[in-house]
Short mmCIF file of C-alpha atoms and ligand atoms in Angstrom, two decimals:
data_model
loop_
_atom_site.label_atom_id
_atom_site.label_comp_id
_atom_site.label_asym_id
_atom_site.label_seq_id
_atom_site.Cartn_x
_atom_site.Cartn_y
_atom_site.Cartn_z
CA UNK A 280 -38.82 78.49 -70.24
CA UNK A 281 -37.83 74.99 -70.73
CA UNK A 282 -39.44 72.27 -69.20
CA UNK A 283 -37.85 69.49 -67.04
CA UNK A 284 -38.45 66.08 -68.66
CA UNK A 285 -40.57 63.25 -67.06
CA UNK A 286 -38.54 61.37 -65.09
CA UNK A 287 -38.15 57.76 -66.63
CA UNK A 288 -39.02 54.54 -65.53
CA UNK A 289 -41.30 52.93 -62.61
CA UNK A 290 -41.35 52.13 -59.33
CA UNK A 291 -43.15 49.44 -57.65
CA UNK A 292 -44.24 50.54 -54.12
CA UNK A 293 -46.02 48.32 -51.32
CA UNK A 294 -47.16 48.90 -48.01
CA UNK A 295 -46.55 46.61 -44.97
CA UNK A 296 -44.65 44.64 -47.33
CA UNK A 297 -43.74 40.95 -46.18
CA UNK A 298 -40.43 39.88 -46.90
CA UNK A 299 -40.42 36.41 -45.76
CA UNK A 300 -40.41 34.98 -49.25
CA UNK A 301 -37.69 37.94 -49.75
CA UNK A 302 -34.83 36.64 -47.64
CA UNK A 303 -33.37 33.37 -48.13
CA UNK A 304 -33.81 32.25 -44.47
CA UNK A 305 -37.23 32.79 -44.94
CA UNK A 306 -37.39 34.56 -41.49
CA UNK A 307 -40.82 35.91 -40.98
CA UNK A 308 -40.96 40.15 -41.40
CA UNK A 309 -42.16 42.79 -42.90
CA UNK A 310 -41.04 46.29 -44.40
CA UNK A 311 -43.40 49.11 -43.92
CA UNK A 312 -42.93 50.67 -47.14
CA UNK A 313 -40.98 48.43 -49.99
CA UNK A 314 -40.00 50.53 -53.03
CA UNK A 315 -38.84 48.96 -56.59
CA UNK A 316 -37.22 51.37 -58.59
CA UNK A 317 -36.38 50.43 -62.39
CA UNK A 318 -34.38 53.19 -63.26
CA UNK A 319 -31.92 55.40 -62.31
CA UNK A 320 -33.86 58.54 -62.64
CA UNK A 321 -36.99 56.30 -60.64
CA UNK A 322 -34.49 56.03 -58.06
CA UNK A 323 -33.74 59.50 -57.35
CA UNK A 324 -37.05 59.86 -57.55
CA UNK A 325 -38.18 58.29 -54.67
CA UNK A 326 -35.40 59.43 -52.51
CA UNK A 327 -36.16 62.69 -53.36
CA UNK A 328 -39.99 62.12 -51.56
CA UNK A 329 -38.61 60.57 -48.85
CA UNK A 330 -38.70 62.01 -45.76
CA UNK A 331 -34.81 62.00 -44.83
CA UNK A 332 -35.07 60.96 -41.40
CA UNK A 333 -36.70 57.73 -41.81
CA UNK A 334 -34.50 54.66 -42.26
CA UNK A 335 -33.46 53.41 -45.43
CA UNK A 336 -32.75 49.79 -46.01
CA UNK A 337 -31.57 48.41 -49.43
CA UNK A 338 -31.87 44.59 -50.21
CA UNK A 339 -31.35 42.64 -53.45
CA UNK A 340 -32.33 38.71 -53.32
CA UNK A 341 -32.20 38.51 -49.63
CA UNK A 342 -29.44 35.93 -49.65
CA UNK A 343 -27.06 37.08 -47.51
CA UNK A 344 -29.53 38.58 -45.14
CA UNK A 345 -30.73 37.60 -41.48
CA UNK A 346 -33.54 40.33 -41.05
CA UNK A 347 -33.94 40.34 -36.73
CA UNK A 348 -37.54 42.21 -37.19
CA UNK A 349 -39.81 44.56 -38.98
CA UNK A 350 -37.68 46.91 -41.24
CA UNK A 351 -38.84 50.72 -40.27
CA UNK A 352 -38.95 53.21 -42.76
CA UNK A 353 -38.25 52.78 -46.53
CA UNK A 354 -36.78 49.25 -47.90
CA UNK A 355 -35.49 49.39 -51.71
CA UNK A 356 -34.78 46.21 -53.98
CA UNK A 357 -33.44 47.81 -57.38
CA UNK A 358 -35.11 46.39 -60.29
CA UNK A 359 -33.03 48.05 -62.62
CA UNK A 360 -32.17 45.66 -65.69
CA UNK A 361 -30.45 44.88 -68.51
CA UNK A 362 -26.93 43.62 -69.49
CA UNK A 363 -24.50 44.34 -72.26
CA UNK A 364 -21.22 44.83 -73.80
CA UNK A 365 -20.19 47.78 -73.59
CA UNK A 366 -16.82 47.86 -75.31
CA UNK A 367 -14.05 45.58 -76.55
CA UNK A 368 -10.02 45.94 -77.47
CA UNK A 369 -8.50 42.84 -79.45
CA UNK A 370 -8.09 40.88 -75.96
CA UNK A 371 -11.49 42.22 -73.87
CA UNK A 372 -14.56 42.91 -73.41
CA UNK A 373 -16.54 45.10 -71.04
CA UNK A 374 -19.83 44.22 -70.30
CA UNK A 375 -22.35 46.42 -67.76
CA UNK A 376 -25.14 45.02 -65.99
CA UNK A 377 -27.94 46.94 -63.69
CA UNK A 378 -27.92 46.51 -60.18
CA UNK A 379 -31.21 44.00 -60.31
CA UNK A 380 -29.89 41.92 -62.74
CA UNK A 381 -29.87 38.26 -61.21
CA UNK A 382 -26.37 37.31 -60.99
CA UNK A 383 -26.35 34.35 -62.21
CA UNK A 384 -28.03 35.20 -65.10
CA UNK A 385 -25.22 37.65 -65.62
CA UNK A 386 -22.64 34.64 -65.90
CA UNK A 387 -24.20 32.50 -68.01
CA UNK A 388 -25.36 34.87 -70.63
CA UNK A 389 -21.11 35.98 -70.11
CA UNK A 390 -20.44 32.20 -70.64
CA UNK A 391 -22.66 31.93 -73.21
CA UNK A 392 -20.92 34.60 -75.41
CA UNK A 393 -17.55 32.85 -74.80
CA UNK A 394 -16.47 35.39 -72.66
CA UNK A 395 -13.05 34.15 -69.74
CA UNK A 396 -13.63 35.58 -66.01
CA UNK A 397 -17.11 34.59 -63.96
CA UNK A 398 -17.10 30.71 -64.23
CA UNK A 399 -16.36 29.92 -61.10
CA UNK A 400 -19.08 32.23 -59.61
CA UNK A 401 -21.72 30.11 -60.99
CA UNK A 402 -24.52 29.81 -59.13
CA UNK A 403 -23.85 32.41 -56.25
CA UNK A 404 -27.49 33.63 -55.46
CA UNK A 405 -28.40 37.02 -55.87
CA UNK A 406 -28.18 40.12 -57.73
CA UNK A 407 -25.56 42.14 -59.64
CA UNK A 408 -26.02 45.06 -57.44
CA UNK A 409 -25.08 43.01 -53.97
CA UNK A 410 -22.05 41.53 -55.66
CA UNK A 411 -19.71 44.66 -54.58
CA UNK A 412 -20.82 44.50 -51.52
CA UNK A 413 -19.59 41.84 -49.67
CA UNK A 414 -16.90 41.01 -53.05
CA UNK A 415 -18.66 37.65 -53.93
CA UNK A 416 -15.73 34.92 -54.04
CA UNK A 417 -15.77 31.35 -54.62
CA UNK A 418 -13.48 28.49 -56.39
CA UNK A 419 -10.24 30.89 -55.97
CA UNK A 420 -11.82 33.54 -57.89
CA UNK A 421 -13.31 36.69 -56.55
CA UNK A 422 -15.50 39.60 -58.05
CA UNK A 423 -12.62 42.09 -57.39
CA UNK A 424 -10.67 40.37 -60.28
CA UNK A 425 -13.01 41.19 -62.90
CA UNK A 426 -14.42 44.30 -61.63
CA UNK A 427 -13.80 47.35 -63.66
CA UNK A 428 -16.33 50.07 -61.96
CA UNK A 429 -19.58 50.36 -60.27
CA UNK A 430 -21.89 52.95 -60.10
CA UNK A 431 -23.61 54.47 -57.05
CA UNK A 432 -26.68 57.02 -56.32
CA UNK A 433 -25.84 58.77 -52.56
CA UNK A 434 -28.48 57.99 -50.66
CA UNK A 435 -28.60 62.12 -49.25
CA UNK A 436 -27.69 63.80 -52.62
CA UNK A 437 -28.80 61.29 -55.07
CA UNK A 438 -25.78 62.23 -57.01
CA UNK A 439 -24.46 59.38 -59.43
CA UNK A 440 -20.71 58.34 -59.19
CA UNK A 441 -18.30 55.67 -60.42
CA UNK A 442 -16.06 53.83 -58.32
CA UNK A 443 -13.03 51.67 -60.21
CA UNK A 444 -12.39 48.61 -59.09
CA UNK A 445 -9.17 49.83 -57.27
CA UNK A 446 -11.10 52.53 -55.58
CA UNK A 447 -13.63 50.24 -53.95
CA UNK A 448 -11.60 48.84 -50.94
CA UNK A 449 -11.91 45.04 -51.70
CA UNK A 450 -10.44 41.97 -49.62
CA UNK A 451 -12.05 38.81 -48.49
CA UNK A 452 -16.40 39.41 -48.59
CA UNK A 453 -15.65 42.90 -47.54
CA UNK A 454 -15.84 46.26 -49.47
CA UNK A 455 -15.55 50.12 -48.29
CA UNK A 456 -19.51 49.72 -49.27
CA UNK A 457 -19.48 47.49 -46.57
CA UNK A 458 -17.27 48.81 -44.20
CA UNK A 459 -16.46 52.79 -44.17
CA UNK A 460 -19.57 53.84 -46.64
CA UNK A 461 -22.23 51.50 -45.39
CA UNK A 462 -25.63 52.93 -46.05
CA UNK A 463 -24.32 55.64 -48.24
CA UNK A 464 -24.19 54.45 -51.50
CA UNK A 465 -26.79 52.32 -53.61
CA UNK A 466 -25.26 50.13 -55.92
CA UNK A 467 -27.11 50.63 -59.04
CA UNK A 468 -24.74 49.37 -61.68
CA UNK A 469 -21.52 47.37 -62.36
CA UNK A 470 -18.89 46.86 -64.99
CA UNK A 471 -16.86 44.08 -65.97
CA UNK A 472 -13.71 43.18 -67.85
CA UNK A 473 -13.94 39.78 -68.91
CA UNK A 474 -11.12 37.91 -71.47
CA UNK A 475 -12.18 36.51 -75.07
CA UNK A 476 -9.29 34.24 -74.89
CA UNK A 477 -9.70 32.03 -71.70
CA UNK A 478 -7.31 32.01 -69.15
CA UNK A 479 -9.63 29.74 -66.43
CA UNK A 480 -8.36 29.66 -62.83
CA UNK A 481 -8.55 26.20 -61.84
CA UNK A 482 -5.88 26.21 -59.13
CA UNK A 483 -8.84 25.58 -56.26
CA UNK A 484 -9.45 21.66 -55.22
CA UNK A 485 -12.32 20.41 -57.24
CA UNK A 486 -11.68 22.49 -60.48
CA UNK A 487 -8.06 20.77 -59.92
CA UNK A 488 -9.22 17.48 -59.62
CA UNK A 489 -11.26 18.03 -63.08
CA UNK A 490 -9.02 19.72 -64.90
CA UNK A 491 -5.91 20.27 -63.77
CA UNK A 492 -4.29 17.70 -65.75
CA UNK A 493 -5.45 19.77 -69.58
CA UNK A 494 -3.96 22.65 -71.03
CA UNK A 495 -5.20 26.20 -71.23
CA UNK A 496 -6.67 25.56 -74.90
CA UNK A 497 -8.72 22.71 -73.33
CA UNK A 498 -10.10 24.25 -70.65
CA UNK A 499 -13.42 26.31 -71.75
CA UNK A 500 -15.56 28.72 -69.67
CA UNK A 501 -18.57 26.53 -70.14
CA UNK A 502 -17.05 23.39 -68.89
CA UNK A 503 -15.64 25.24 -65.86
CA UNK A 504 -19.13 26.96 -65.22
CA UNK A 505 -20.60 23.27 -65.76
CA UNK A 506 -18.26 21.87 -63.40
CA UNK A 507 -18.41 24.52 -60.35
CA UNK A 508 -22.73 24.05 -60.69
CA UNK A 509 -22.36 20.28 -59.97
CA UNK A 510 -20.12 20.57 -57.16
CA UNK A 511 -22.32 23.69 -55.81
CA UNK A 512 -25.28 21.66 -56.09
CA UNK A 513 -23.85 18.55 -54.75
CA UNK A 514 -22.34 20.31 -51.28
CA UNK A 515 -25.02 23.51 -50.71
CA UNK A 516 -28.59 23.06 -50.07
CA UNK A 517 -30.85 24.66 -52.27
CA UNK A 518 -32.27 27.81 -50.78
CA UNK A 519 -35.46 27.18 -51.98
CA UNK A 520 -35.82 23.72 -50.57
CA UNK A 521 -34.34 24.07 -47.32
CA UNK A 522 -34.25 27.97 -46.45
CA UNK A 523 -30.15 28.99 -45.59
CA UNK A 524 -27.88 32.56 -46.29
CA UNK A 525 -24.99 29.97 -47.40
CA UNK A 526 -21.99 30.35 -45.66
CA UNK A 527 -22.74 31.58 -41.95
CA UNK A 528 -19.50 32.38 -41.56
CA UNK A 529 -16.20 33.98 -43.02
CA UNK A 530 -13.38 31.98 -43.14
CA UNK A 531 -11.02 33.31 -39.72
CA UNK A 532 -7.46 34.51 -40.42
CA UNK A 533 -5.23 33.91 -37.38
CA UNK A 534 -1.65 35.17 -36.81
CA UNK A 535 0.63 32.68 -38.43
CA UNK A 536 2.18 31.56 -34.57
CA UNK A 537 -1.46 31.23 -33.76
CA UNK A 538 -1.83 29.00 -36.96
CA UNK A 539 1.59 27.00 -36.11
CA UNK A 540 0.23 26.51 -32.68
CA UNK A 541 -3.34 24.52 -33.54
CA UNK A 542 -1.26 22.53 -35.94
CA UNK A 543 0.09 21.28 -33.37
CA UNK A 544 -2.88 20.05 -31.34
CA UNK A 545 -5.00 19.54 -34.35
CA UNK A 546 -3.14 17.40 -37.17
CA UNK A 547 -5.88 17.81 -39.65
CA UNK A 548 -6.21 21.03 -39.18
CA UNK A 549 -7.53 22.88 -42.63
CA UNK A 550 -5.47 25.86 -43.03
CA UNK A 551 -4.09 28.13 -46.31
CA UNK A 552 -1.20 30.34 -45.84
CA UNK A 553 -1.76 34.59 -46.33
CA UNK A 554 -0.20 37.64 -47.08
CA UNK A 555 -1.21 38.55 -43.36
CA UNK A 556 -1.28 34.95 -42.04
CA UNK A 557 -2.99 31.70 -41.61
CA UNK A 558 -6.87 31.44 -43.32
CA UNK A 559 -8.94 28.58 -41.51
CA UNK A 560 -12.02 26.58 -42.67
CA UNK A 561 -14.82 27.84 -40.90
CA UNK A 562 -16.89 24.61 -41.59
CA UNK A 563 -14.24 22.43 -40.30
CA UNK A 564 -13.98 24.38 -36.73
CA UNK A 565 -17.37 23.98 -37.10
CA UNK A 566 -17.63 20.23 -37.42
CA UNK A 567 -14.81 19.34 -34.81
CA UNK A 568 -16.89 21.63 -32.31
CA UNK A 569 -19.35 19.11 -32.99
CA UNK A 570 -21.85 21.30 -34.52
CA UNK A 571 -21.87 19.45 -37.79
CA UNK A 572 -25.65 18.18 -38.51
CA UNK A 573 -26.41 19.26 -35.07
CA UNK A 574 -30.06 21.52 -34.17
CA UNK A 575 -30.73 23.75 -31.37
CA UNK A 576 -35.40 24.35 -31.96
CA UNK A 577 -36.36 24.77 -35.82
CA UNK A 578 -32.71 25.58 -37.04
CA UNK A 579 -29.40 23.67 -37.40
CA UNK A 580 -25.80 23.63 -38.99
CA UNK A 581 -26.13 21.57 -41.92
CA UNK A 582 -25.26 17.65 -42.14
CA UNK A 583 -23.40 17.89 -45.35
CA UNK A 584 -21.67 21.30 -45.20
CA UNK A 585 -21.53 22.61 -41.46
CA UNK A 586 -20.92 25.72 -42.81
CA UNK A 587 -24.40 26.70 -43.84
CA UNK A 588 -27.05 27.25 -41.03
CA UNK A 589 -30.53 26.48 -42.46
CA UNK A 590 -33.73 26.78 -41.09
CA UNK A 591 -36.13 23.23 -40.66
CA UNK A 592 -39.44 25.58 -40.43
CA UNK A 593 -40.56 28.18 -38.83
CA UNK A 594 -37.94 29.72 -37.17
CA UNK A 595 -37.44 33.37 -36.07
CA UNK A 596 -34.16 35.33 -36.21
CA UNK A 597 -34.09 35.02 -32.16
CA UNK A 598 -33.28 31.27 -33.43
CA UNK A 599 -30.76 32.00 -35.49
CA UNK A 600 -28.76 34.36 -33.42
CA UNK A 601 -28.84 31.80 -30.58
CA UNK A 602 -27.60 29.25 -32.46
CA UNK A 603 -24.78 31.50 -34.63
CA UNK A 604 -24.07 32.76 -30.85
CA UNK A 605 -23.53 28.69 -29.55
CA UNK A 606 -21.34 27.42 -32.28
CA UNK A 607 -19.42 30.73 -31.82
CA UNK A 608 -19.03 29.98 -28.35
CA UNK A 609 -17.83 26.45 -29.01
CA UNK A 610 -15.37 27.25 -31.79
CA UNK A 611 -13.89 29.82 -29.65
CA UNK A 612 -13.61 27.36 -26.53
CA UNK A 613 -12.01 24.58 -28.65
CA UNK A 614 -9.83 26.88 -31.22
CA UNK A 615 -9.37 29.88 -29.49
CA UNK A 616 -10.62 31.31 -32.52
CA UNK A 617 -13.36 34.27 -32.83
CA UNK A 618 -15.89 33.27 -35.82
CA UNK A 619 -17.23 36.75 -37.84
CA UNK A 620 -20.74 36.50 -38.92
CA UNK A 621 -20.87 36.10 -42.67
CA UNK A 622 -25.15 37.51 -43.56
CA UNK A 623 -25.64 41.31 -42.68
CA UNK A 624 -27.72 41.89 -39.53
CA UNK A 625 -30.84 43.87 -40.45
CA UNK A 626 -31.82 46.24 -39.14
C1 LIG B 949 -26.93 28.88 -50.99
C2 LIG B 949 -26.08 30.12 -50.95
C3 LIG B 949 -24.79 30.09 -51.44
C4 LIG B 949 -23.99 31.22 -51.41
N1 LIG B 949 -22.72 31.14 -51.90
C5 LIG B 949 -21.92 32.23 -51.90
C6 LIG B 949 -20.59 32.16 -52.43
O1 LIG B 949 -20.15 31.12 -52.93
N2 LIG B 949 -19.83 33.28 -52.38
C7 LIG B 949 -20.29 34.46 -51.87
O2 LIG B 949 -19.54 35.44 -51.87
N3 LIG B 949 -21.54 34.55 -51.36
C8 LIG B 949 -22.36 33.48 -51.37
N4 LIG B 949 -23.63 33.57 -50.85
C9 LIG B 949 -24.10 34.84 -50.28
C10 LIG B 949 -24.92 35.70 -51.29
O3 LIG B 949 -25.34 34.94 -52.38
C11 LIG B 949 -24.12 36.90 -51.79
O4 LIG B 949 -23.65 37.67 -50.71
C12 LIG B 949 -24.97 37.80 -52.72
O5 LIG B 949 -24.14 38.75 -53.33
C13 LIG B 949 -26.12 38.49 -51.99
O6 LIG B 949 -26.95 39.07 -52.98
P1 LIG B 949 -28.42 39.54 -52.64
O7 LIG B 949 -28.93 40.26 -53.84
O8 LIG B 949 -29.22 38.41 -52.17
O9 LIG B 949 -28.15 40.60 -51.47
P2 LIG B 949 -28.94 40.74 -50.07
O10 LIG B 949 -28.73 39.50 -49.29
O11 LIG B 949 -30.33 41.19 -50.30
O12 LIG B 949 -28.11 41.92 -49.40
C14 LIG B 949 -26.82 41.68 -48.89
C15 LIG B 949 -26.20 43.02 -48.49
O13 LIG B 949 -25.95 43.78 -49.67
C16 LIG B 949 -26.56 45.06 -49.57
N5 LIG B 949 -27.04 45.40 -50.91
C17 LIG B 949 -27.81 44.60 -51.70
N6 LIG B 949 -28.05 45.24 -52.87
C18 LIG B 949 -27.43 46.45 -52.78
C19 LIG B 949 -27.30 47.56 -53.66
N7 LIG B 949 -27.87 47.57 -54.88
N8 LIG B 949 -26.62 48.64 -53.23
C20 LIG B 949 -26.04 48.65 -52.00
N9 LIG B 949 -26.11 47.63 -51.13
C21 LIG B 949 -26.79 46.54 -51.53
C22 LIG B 949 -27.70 44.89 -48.58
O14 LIG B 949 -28.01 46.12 -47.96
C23 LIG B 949 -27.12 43.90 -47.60
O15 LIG B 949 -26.33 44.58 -46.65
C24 LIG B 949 -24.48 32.44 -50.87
C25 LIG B 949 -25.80 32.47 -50.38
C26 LIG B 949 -26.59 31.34 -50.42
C27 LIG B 949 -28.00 31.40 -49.92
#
């Protein structure tokens, strides 16, 4: 009889784990048991000896996270690794990454190499797995562009699957990973198509401003990625100096009468036509409610980006939600517009 071999790979598991230092918001809790897989077969693994009925939370970098309280159950942060190219044609190249991989790693090793298609995600915190999830975007370019597939574990069967890109339900920060299949799939690797001739998107405002005015053939990947940090680090506070989740919330899309009508009353008004209507700046509902800069106890909206709420010290996610809940209330009362909460709730 043939023996079943060793499962590969380690996991990393801790007890009354605190995750303050493992969310961005650096909101004070703890997980009671905090597993680290580095493999797949580590993975299945441990979901294997756990006892289905207890919850299951997964987190990457915690930066897109507002935890409300102690996380029940079994918490996983993948720390499966590794990046590389997988394949290549005359015109592309496919390069996988595991889910752990810090993403920003993952673009400038992709820059590095030459390789057209995550510049303008520089910088987004977090980790390759998490990207899916909420379809990072920034600078007019989102991860849904470049995505070719991504593989999942189910959580019940720990059966391994690929998705294409097509066939994971992307729009704006939202996936069916998100949405419809939330909690039953763990993202444990992804795959990209990038270009090896660049093509760089620099239709949004500040790559514009830069570069707008060169050709194609003058435009490289590493400028663009150069570029996009500065601005990033010029506008965003730095997590680990002043503790935010970025942006707090999504951008609203309103009817395109709706949109038509606050022109009206608001001149300025910072809006980009949709397919399915009028997209609004969060921040700057934000700042004409008045919120720009402004506290409410340890936390605030931020003084240079109103956008981002950020935590002075010491605050709990009972500060967090009242504040996300007053702006909310505001920027409804002055817009008539509802704002959607960006960072996941957990638990
Ligand atoms: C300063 C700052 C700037 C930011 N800028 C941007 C930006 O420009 N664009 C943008 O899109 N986002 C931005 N974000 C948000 C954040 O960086 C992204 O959402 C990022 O992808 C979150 O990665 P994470 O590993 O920290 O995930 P976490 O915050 O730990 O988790 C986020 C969600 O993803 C789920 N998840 C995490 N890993 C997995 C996995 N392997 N399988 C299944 N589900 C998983 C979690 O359950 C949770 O629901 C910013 C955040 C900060 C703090």
């Amino acid at each position: 009889m043939s023996q079943a071999a060793p499962p590969t790979g380690s996991v990393d598991q801790i007890c009354d784990a605190d995750l303050t230092s493992l969310n961005t918001l650096r909101l004070p809790a703890r997980a009671h048991r905090l597993a680290r897989p580095t493999t797949l077969d580590a993975l299945s693994q441990v979901l294997a000896e756990r006892n289905p009925a207890e919850p299951l939370f997964v987190i990457g970098e915690g930066s897109n996270l507002v935890i409300r309280s102690d996380l029940p159950g079994l918490t996983l942060s993948l720390a499966i690794d590794g990046m590389a190219q997988v394949k290549e044609d005359d015109t592309h190249v496919w390069v996988a990454a595991g889910a752990g991989v810090h993403w920003d790693d993952l673009v400038d090793w992709t820059v590095e190499q030459g390789w057209q298609g995550l510049e303008n995600l520089s910088l987004i915190p977090g980790t390759a797995g998490a990207a899916p999830f909420q379809n990072i975007g920034a600078y007019g370019v989102e991860l849904s562009q470049v995505l070719e597939q991504v593989t999942v574990m189910d959580v019940v069967t720990a059966q391994v699957d690929h998705f294409a890109g097509h066939e994971c339900e992307f729009s704006y920060r939202d996936s069916r990973f998100k949405s419809r299949d939330r909690g039953r799939y763990i993202i444990t690797g992804i795959e990209l198509r990038l270009n090896k001739t660049p093509q760089c998107n620099v239709s949004y405002g500040p790559l514009k401003a830069r570069f707008g005015h060169l050709s194609q053939a003058d435009i490289s990947p590493a400028a663009v990625r150069e570029h996009v940090i500065a601005v990033r680090q010029s506008k965003l506070p730095d997590p680990a100096v002043l503790a935010n989740a970025g942006s707090f919330f999504k951008n609203p899309v309103v009817t395109k009468e709706q949109g038509d009508a606050l022109k009206v009353r608001f001149a300025d008004l910072v809006a980009y036509a949709q397919a399915d209507g009028v997209k609004l700046a969060a921040g700057w509902l934000i700042e004409q409610a008045g919120w720009k800069g402004k506290r409410l106890g340890p936390v605030g909206m931020h003084s240079e980006q109103a956008l981002v709420l950020v935590n002075h010290g010491a605050a709990t996610s009972a500060d967090v939600v009242a504040l996300a809940e007053a702006v909310r209330a505001d920027v409804q009362a002055t817009f008539g517009v509802s704002l959607e909460q960006e960072p996941v709730l957990l638990p």
